[in-house]
């Protein structure tokens, strides 16, 4: 993983270095989750995707969600629209980069690992070029240029905005704040890729798991739909969702937490003892690898009634359940972007449940490979709901 992620990845570094990089990610997440600009991006891409399904009877849902979340994260982090040439290259390289995570570390030509390492190098060059261009635009007036209708201005790197207008993540790491100013280019690149990685893979899978579990639980699906219909009734036609709407989505948040508990997006974590540790009478020697298995408490029958049953109501019935689960990790390494992901999930599902009815194919189910996948990519039969506005 280090060979692919790089030495400055948030998943690799520790100590003060980790606290600094994590603090940047947490600040951006806290700033963005209630931002109307971020909400607008989610809805714009959601509308575009849902409209692209018109006339189709079946879709490969997980693949569609990967397109949605990756496009959203590239827009949010770098202010690049999915249609831009640089975005297309970035998306292609990023998916090659991701495939290397579940490959043997054989750096030989043609292997998934070697392709991922090369893709990571190309991503690094792309991000550094964007950083260089952004820094130039903040210090000198941009020259007049002629661009084609498809947004290509001839250099393949130009984005549709400077980022300052939209408050993207790149703007944050290029700010003059003292804790950020000391970051070198490789740290900035790793921070960008970490944010995209965190918002892409697990978020797309989480949305897919929710669709899968809701299909198997008609009562939960009905309550879920009723909550979103009530929110939509209180808004004007075409009025966008806002932070106050998200705060009303209590059942949706419970559905999300239960999907995380049952689906176990991250089965275990990679850790290393930096010093001798004594835990419950056991000595863990310095240098030993430690793998906390998050699925353990999540599916422990002594902690959860009907532990294998998808039951969103347990999150209101059991006031202590938050202490019995490990959905997003814990301690100083708890997922810094979890709140941002929850908003992405809730807003997309709001429009999905009001725009379509769906039926999961009978031969579909989630598997660990080692990350969560679906047997056939979660093929779903869809039918539009014409009354959606």
Short mmCIF file of C-alpha atoms in Angstrom, two decimals:
data_model
loop_
_atom_site.label_atom_id
_atom_site.label_comp_id
_atom_site.label_asym_id
_atom_site.label_seq_id
_atom_site.Cartn_x
_atom_site.Cartn_y
_atom_site.Cartn_z
CA UNK A 1 0.00 0.00 0.00
CA UNK A 2 2.83 2.41 0.78
CA UNK A 3 4.32 1.84 -2.67
CA UNK A 4 1.05 2.96 -4.23
CA UNK A 5 -0.11 5.60 -1.74
CA UNK A 6 3.26 7.29 -1.26
CA UNK A 7 5.09 8.07 1.96
CA UNK A 8 2.97 11.14 2.81
CA UNK A 9 -0.45 9.50 2.65
CA UNK A 10 -2.69 10.03 5.65
CA UNK A 11 -3.01 6.23 5.84
CA UNK A 12 0.75 5.83 6.22
CA UNK A 13 2.10 8.72 8.31
CA UNK A 14 1.92 8.84 12.10
CA UNK A 15 2.51 11.16 15.06
CA UNK A 16 2.62 14.92 14.57
CA UNK A 17 2.77 14.55 10.79
CA UNK A 18 -0.51 12.63 10.84
CA UNK A 19 -2.16 15.18 13.13
CA UNK A 20 -1.23 18.02 10.77
CA UNK A 21 -2.48 16.33 7.60
CA UNK A 22 -5.60 14.99 9.27
CA UNK A 23 -6.43 18.43 10.66
CA UNK A 24 -6.46 19.84 7.13
CA UNK A 25 -8.87 17.14 5.94
CA UNK A 26 -11.15 17.58 8.97
CA UNK A 27 -11.28 21.36 8.47
CA UNK A 28 -12.27 20.97 4.84
CA UNK A 29 -14.94 18.39 5.70
CA UNK A 30 -16.41 20.60 8.43
CA UNK A 31 -16.45 23.60 6.08
CA UNK A 32 -17.97 21.76 3.13
CA UNK A 33 -20.68 19.59 4.69
CA UNK A 34 -23.02 22.56 5.23
CA UNK A 35 -21.89 24.56 2.19
CA UNK A 36 -24.59 25.42 -0.39
CA UNK A 37 -21.91 25.15 -3.09
CA UNK A 38 -21.15 21.54 -2.10
CA UNK A 39 -24.85 20.71 -1.89
CA UNK A 40 -25.40 22.17 -5.35
CA UNK A 41 -22.60 20.03 -6.78
CA UNK A 42 -24.16 16.88 -5.36
CA UNK A 43 -27.59 17.69 -6.75
CA UNK A 44 -26.31 18.74 -10.17
CA UNK A 45 -24.44 15.47 -10.65
CA UNK A 46 -27.31 13.46 -9.14
CA UNK A 47 -29.83 15.01 -11.54
CA UNK A 48 -27.51 14.36 -14.47
CA UNK A 49 -27.06 10.71 -13.54
CA UNK A 50 -30.72 10.03 -12.83
CA UNK A 51 -31.71 11.66 -16.11
CA UNK A 52 -29.19 9.46 -17.98
CA UNK A 53 -31.13 6.41 -16.75
CA UNK A 54 -34.33 7.47 -18.53
CA UNK A 55 -35.40 4.79 -20.98
CA UNK A 56 -33.24 2.12 -19.33
CA UNK A 57 -34.77 -0.83 -17.54
CA UNK A 58 -31.65 -2.13 -15.83
CA UNK A 59 -28.41 -0.59 -14.60
CA UNK A 60 -25.15 -1.79 -13.04
CA UNK A 61 -25.71 0.28 -9.91
CA UNK A 62 -22.30 0.03 -8.23
CA UNK A 63 -20.53 1.08 -11.42
CA UNK A 64 -22.88 4.05 -11.78
CA UNK A 65 -22.19 5.08 -8.18
CA UNK A 66 -18.45 4.92 -8.74
CA UNK A 67 -18.86 7.32 -11.67
CA UNK A 68 -21.00 9.62 -9.55
CA UNK A 69 -18.76 9.75 -6.47
CA UNK A 70 -15.49 10.04 -8.40
CA UNK A 71 -16.85 12.88 -10.55
CA UNK A 72 -18.16 14.63 -7.44
CA UNK A 73 -14.89 14.33 -5.56
CA UNK A 74 -12.79 15.56 -8.49
CA UNK A 75 -15.10 18.58 -8.77
CA UNK A 76 -15.04 19.18 -5.01
CA UNK A 77 -11.30 18.78 -4.60
CA UNK A 78 -9.97 20.36 -7.80
CA UNK A 79 -12.93 22.26 -9.32
CA UNK A 80 -12.70 20.13 -12.45
CA UNK A 81 -15.91 19.32 -14.31
CA UNK A 82 -16.35 15.68 -15.40
CA UNK A 83 -16.54 16.72 -19.07
CA UNK A 84 -13.12 18.35 -19.12
CA UNK A 85 -10.26 16.46 -20.85
CA UNK A 86 -8.10 16.55 -17.72
CA UNK A 87 -10.98 15.07 -15.68
CA UNK A 88 -11.33 12.14 -18.06
CA UNK A 89 -7.62 11.37 -17.78
CA UNK A 90 -7.70 11.82 -14.01
CA UNK A 91 -10.66 9.46 -13.63
CA UNK A 92 -9.05 6.80 -15.79
CA UNK A 93 -5.73 7.00 -13.93
CA UNK A 94 -7.45 7.02 -10.56
CA UNK A 95 -9.35 3.82 -11.28
CA UNK A 96 -6.12 2.12 -12.39
CA UNK A 97 -4.53 3.42 -9.18
CA UNK A 98 -7.36 1.91 -7.12
CA UNK A 99 -7.06 -1.54 -8.71
CA UNK A 100 -3.52 -1.82 -7.37
CA UNK A 101 -4.80 -1.83 -3.79
CA UNK A 102 -5.99 -5.42 -4.07
CA UNK A 103 -3.10 -6.80 -6.09
CA UNK A 104 0.09 -8.63 -5.21
CA UNK A 105 2.99 -6.15 -4.88
CA UNK A 106 4.79 -7.45 -7.96
CA UNK A 107 6.35 -4.48 -9.71
CA UNK A 108 6.75 -6.19 -13.08
CA UNK A 109 5.52 -4.79 -16.41
CA UNK A 110 1.82 -5.40 -16.98
CA UNK A 111 0.93 -6.29 -13.39
CA UNK A 112 -1.91 -4.47 -11.63
CA UNK A 113 0.58 -3.19 -9.05
CA UNK A 114 2.98 -1.80 -11.66
CA UNK A 115 0.10 -0.15 -13.51
CA UNK A 116 -1.11 1.40 -10.24
CA UNK A 117 2.34 2.79 -9.41
CA UNK A 118 2.57 4.36 -12.88
CA UNK A 119 -0.98 5.72 -12.60
CA UNK A 120 -0.10 7.26 -9.25
CA UNK A 121 2.92 8.98 -10.84
CA UNK A 122 0.71 10.38 -13.62
CA UNK A 123 -1.85 11.57 -11.06
CA UNK A 124 0.94 13.26 -9.13
CA UNK A 125 2.11 15.12 -12.24
CA UNK A 126 -1.44 16.17 -13.06
CA UNK A 127 -2.11 17.51 -9.57
CA UNK A 128 1.24 19.33 -9.48
CA UNK A 129 0.42 21.00 -12.81
CA UNK A 130 -2.95 22.10 -11.47
CA UNK A 131 -1.29 23.42 -8.30
CA UNK A 132 1.25 25.32 -10.38
CA UNK A 133 -1.46 26.83 -12.54
CA UNK A 134 -3.60 27.72 -9.51
CA UNK A 135 -0.66 29.45 -7.84
CA UNK A 136 -0.01 31.44 -11.03
CA UNK A 137 -3.63 32.58 -11.28
CA UNK A 138 -3.57 33.85 -7.69
CA UNK A 139 -0.46 35.98 -8.28
CA UNK A 140 -0.87 37.17 -11.89
CA UNK A 141 -3.90 38.02 -14.02
CA UNK A 142 -4.88 35.16 -16.29
CA UNK A 143 -4.24 35.94 -19.98
CA UNK A 144 -7.12 35.93 -22.39
CA UNK A 145 -7.44 32.59 -24.15
CA UNK A 146 -9.72 30.97 -26.66
CA UNK A 147 -11.37 27.73 -25.61
CA UNK A 148 -13.48 25.31 -27.61
CA UNK A 149 -17.07 24.51 -26.74
CA UNK A 150 -16.00 21.39 -24.87
CA UNK A 151 -13.96 23.46 -22.41
CA UNK A 152 -10.57 22.46 -23.81
CA UNK A 153 -8.25 25.48 -23.77
CA UNK A 154 -5.37 23.70 -25.44
CA UNK A 155 -3.30 22.71 -22.40
CA UNK A 156 -5.42 19.86 -21.10
CA UNK A 157 -5.04 21.06 -17.53
CA UNK A 158 -7.15 24.20 -17.39
CA UNK A 159 -10.16 24.00 -15.09
CA UNK A 160 -13.43 25.90 -15.32
CA UNK A 161 -12.74 28.00 -12.25
CA UNK A 162 -9.86 29.15 -10.11
CA UNK A 163 -11.19 27.36 -7.05
CA UNK A 164 -11.38 30.52 -4.99
CA UNK A 165 -14.93 31.00 -6.24
CA UNK A 166 -15.98 27.51 -5.23
CA UNK A 167 -13.96 26.79 -2.09
CA UNK A 168 -12.43 23.52 -3.26
CA UNK A 169 -9.92 21.45 -1.29
CA UNK A 170 -7.03 22.68 -3.37
CA UNK A 171 -7.80 26.21 -2.24
CA UNK A 172 -7.49 25.03 1.36
CA UNK A 173 -4.07 23.43 0.94
CA UNK A 174 -2.78 26.43 -1.01
CA UNK A 175 -3.87 28.87 1.68
CA UNK A 176 -1.35 30.89 3.66
CA UNK A 177 -2.25 29.32 7.01
CA UNK A 178 0.96 28.54 8.89
CA UNK A 179 0.24 24.82 9.37
CA UNK A 180 -0.36 24.40 5.64
CA UNK A 181 2.26 26.74 4.25
CA UNK A 182 5.02 24.30 5.29
CA UNK A 183 3.61 21.43 3.17
CA UNK A 184 5.79 20.36 0.27
CA UNK A 185 4.34 19.48 -3.14
CA UNK A 186 4.35 15.73 -2.48
CA UNK A 187 2.37 16.25 0.74
CA UNK A 188 -0.15 18.38 -1.14
CA UNK A 189 -0.51 15.72 -3.84
CA UNK A 190 -1.01 12.98 -1.23
CA UNK A 191 -3.63 15.08 0.57
CA UNK A 192 -5.56 15.58 -2.67
CA UNK A 193 -5.46 11.89 -3.56
CA UNK A 194 -6.41 10.86 -0.01
CA UNK A 195 -9.53 13.04 -0.08
CA UNK A 196 -10.57 11.73 -3.50
CA UNK A 197 -9.89 8.16 -2.38
CA UNK A 198 -11.93 8.54 0.80
CA UNK A 199 -14.93 10.04 -0.98
CA UNK A 200 -14.88 7.64 -3.92
CA UNK A 201 -14.57 3.97 -3.06
CA UNK A 202 -16.33 3.63 0.28
CA UNK A 203 -19.07 6.18 -0.49
CA UNK A 204 -20.06 4.54 -3.77
CA UNK A 205 -20.18 1.16 -2.04
CA UNK A 206 -22.16 2.55 0.89
CA UNK A 207 -24.87 3.96 -1.41
CA UNK A 208 -25.02 0.58 -3.16
CA UNK A 209 -25.34 -1.28 0.14
CA UNK A 210 -28.19 0.99 1.22
CA UNK A 211 -30.06 0.32 -2.04
CA UNK A 212 -29.47 -3.42 -1.56
CA UNK A 213 -30.62 -3.49 2.09
CA UNK A 214 -33.66 -1.26 1.49
CA UNK A 215 -34.82 -3.58 -1.29
CA UNK A 216 -34.68 -6.48 1.18
CA UNK A 217 -36.53 -4.51 3.89
CA UNK A 218 -39.87 -3.15 2.53
CA UNK A 219 -40.80 -1.56 5.87
CA UNK A 220 -37.52 0.36 6.02
CA UNK A 221 -37.88 1.42 2.38
CA UNK A 222 -41.41 2.72 3.03
CA UNK A 223 -40.28 4.74 6.07
CA UNK A 224 -37.28 6.00 4.12
CA UNK A 225 -39.44 7.15 1.20
CA UNK A 226 -42.01 8.80 3.48
CA UNK A 227 -39.29 10.85 5.16
CA UNK A 228 -38.04 12.18 1.82
CA UNK A 229 -41.56 12.80 0.49
CA UNK A 230 -42.27 14.91 3.58
CA UNK A 231 -39.10 16.95 3.04
CA UNK A 232 -39.95 17.50 -0.63
CA UNK A 233 -43.54 18.59 0.16
CA UNK A 234 -42.19 21.38 2.36
CA UNK A 235 -40.04 22.78 -0.44
CA UNK A 236 -40.98 24.72 -3.51
CA UNK A 237 -40.85 23.14 -6.94
CA UNK A 238 -37.23 22.74 -7.97
CA UNK A 239 -35.98 24.23 -4.70
CA UNK A 240 -32.57 22.75 -3.81
CA UNK A 241 -31.82 20.82 -0.66
CA UNK A 242 -29.95 22.58 2.13
CA UNK A 243 -28.27 21.82 5.43
CA UNK A 244 -31.55 22.27 7.31
CA UNK A 245 -33.09 19.53 5.14
CA UNK A 246 -30.25 17.15 5.92
CA UNK A 247 -30.81 17.74 9.63
CA UNK A 248 -34.39 16.51 9.19
CA UNK A 249 -33.25 13.20 7.67
CA UNK A 250 -33.15 11.29 10.96
CA UNK A 251 -34.30 7.94 9.56
CA UNK A 252 -31.96 8.31 6.58
CA UNK A 253 -29.00 8.71 8.94
CA UNK A 254 -30.12 5.60 10.83
CA UNK A 255 -30.37 3.68 7.55
CA UNK A 256 -26.85 4.80 6.67
CA UNK A 257 -25.42 3.78 10.05
CA UNK A 258 -27.15 0.40 9.88
CA UNK A 259 -25.84 -0.21 6.35
CA UNK A 260 -22.33 0.56 7.62
CA UNK A 261 -22.82 -1.87 10.52
CA UNK A 262 -24.20 -4.68 8.40
CA UNK A 263 -22.10 -4.06 5.30
CA UNK A 264 -18.74 -3.55 7.03
CA UNK A 265 -17.17 -1.41 4.32
CA UNK A 266 -13.80 -1.69 6.03
CA UNK A 267 -13.31 -5.15 7.53
CA UNK A 268 -10.05 -4.42 9.33
CA UNK A 269 -7.31 -1.83 9.68
CA UNK A 270 -3.54 -2.09 9.23
CA UNK A 271 -1.64 -0.94 12.30
CA UNK A 272 1.85 -1.40 13.73
CA UNK A 273 2.96 -1.26 17.37
CA UNK A 274 5.46 1.60 17.64
CA UNK A 275 6.41 0.45 21.14
CA UNK A 276 5.68 -2.47 23.47
CA UNK A 277 1.97 -2.44 24.34
CA UNK A 278 0.25 -4.38 27.11
CA UNK A 279 -3.42 -4.98 26.42
CA UNK A 280 -5.65 -7.04 28.75
CA UNK A 281 -2.69 -9.03 30.02
CA UNK A 282 -1.22 -9.62 26.55
CA UNK A 283 2.08 -8.15 25.42
CA UNK A 284 2.19 -6.80 21.86
CA UNK A 285 5.90 -6.34 21.08
CA UNK A 286 7.22 -3.29 19.30
CA UNK A 287 7.15 -3.77 15.52
CA UNK A 288 4.32 -6.31 15.48
CA UNK A 289 1.46 -5.77 13.06
CA UNK A 290 -1.95 -5.24 14.66
CA UNK A 291 -5.15 -5.67 12.64
CA UNK A 292 -8.26 -4.39 14.46
CA UNK A 293 -11.24 -6.26 12.97
CA UNK A 294 -14.07 -3.72 12.79
CA UNK A 295 -16.61 -6.34 11.76
CA UNK A 296 -16.14 -7.98 15.19
CA UNK A 297 -18.14 -5.54 17.33
CA UNK A 298 -20.44 -4.63 14.44
CA UNK A 299 -21.77 -8.19 14.15
CA UNK A 300 -21.31 -9.38 17.75
CA UNK A 301 -24.50 -11.25 18.79
CA UNK A 302 -23.81 -10.40 22.44
CA UNK A 303 -24.01 -6.69 21.58
CA UNK A 304 -26.81 -6.57 19.00
CA UNK A 305 -30.23 -8.24 19.01
CA UNK A 306 -30.75 -10.11 15.71
CA UNK A 307 -27.24 -9.04 14.80
CA UNK A 308 -27.50 -10.18 11.16
CA UNK A 309 -30.81 -8.38 10.60
CA UNK A 310 -30.86 -5.00 8.84
CA UNK A 311 -32.83 -2.89 11.30
CA UNK A 312 -32.43 0.93 11.14
CA UNK A 313 -34.77 1.36 14.13
CA UNK A 314 -32.18 -0.18 16.46
CA UNK A 315 -30.32 3.17 16.32
CA UNK A 316 -33.17 4.89 18.16
CA UNK A 317 -34.13 1.95 20.39
CA UNK A 318 -30.60 1.29 21.69
CA UNK A 319 -29.12 4.50 23.11
CA UNK A 320 -25.73 2.79 23.63
CA UNK A 321 -25.33 1.36 20.13
CA UNK A 322 -22.82 4.03 19.13
CA UNK A 323 -20.42 2.55 21.68
CA UNK A 324 -20.90 -0.97 20.30
CA UNK A 325 -19.98 -0.34 16.68
CA UNK A 326 -16.87 0.72 14.74
CA UNK A 327 -18.27 2.08 11.49
CA UNK A 328 -15.67 4.75 10.76
CA UNK A 329 -12.76 3.65 12.93
CA UNK A 330 -11.95 5.41 16.19
CA UNK A 331 -9.56 7.59 18.12
CA UNK A 332 -7.20 9.97 16.31
CA UNK A 333 -7.57 7.94 13.10
CA UNK A 334 -11.35 8.04 12.83
CA UNK A 335 -12.38 8.80 9.24
CA UNK A 336 -11.97 12.59 8.78
CA UNK A 337 -14.48 12.81 5.93
CA UNK A 338 -17.33 10.69 7.30
CA UNK A 339 -19.68 13.66 7.81
CA UNK A 340 -19.09 14.81 4.24
CA UNK A 341 -19.84 11.32 2.93
CA UNK A 342 -23.09 11.13 4.90
CA UNK A 343 -24.36 14.30 3.22
CA UNK A 344 -23.40 12.97 -0.22
CA UNK A 345 -25.26 9.72 0.49
CA UNK A 346 -28.38 11.40 1.88
CA UNK A 347 -28.76 13.95 -0.92
CA UNK A 348 -28.28 11.42 -3.72
CA UNK A 349 -30.71 8.94 -2.14
CA UNK A 350 -33.28 11.71 -1.65
CA UNK A 351 -33.55 12.16 -5.39
CA UNK A 352 -33.20 8.46 -6.17
CA UNK A 353 -36.07 7.31 -3.95
CA UNK A 354 -38.36 10.04 -5.32
CA UNK A 355 -37.39 9.48 -8.96
CA UNK A 356 -37.25 5.68 -9.25
CA UNK A 357 -38.54 2.40 -7.91
CA UNK A 358 -35.93 -0.35 -7.99
CA UNK A 359 -35.64 -4.11 -7.72
CA UNK A 360 -32.33 -5.83 -7.05
CA UNK A 361 -31.71 -8.89 -9.23
CA UNK A 362 -32.17 -12.14 -7.31
CA UNK A 363 -28.62 -13.36 -7.89
CA UNK A 364 -27.03 -10.21 -6.42
CA UNK A 365 -25.44 -10.09 -2.97
CA UNK A 366 -22.42 -8.39 -1.38
CA UNK A 367 -19.11 -10.22 -1.03
CA UNK A 368 -15.72 -9.34 0.46
CA UNK A 369 -12.99 -9.32 -2.18
CA UNK A 370 -11.32 -8.15 0.12
CA UNK A 371 -13.27 -4.90 -0.10
CA UNK A 372 -17.03 -5.01 -0.46
CA UNK A 373 -18.16 -5.83 -4.00
CA UNK A 374 -21.33 -7.33 -5.42
CA UNK A 375 -21.53 -10.65 -7.19
CA UNK A 376 -22.41 -9.07 -10.54
CA UNK A 377 -21.92 -5.37 -9.81
CA UNK A 378 -25.40 -4.94 -8.24
CA UNK A 379 -27.62 -5.05 -11.32
CA UNK A 380 -30.88 -3.29 -10.52
CA UNK A 381 -34.14 -3.08 -12.45
CA UNK A 382 -35.50 0.48 -12.37
CA UNK A 383 -38.85 2.13 -13.07
CA UNK A 384 -39.31 5.93 -13.08
CA UNK A 385 -41.71 7.68 -10.72
CA UNK A 386 -43.21 10.35 -12.91
CA UNK A 387 -44.36 12.62 -10.07
CA UNK A 388 -40.82 13.43 -8.93
CA UNK A 389 -39.90 17.14 -9.05
#
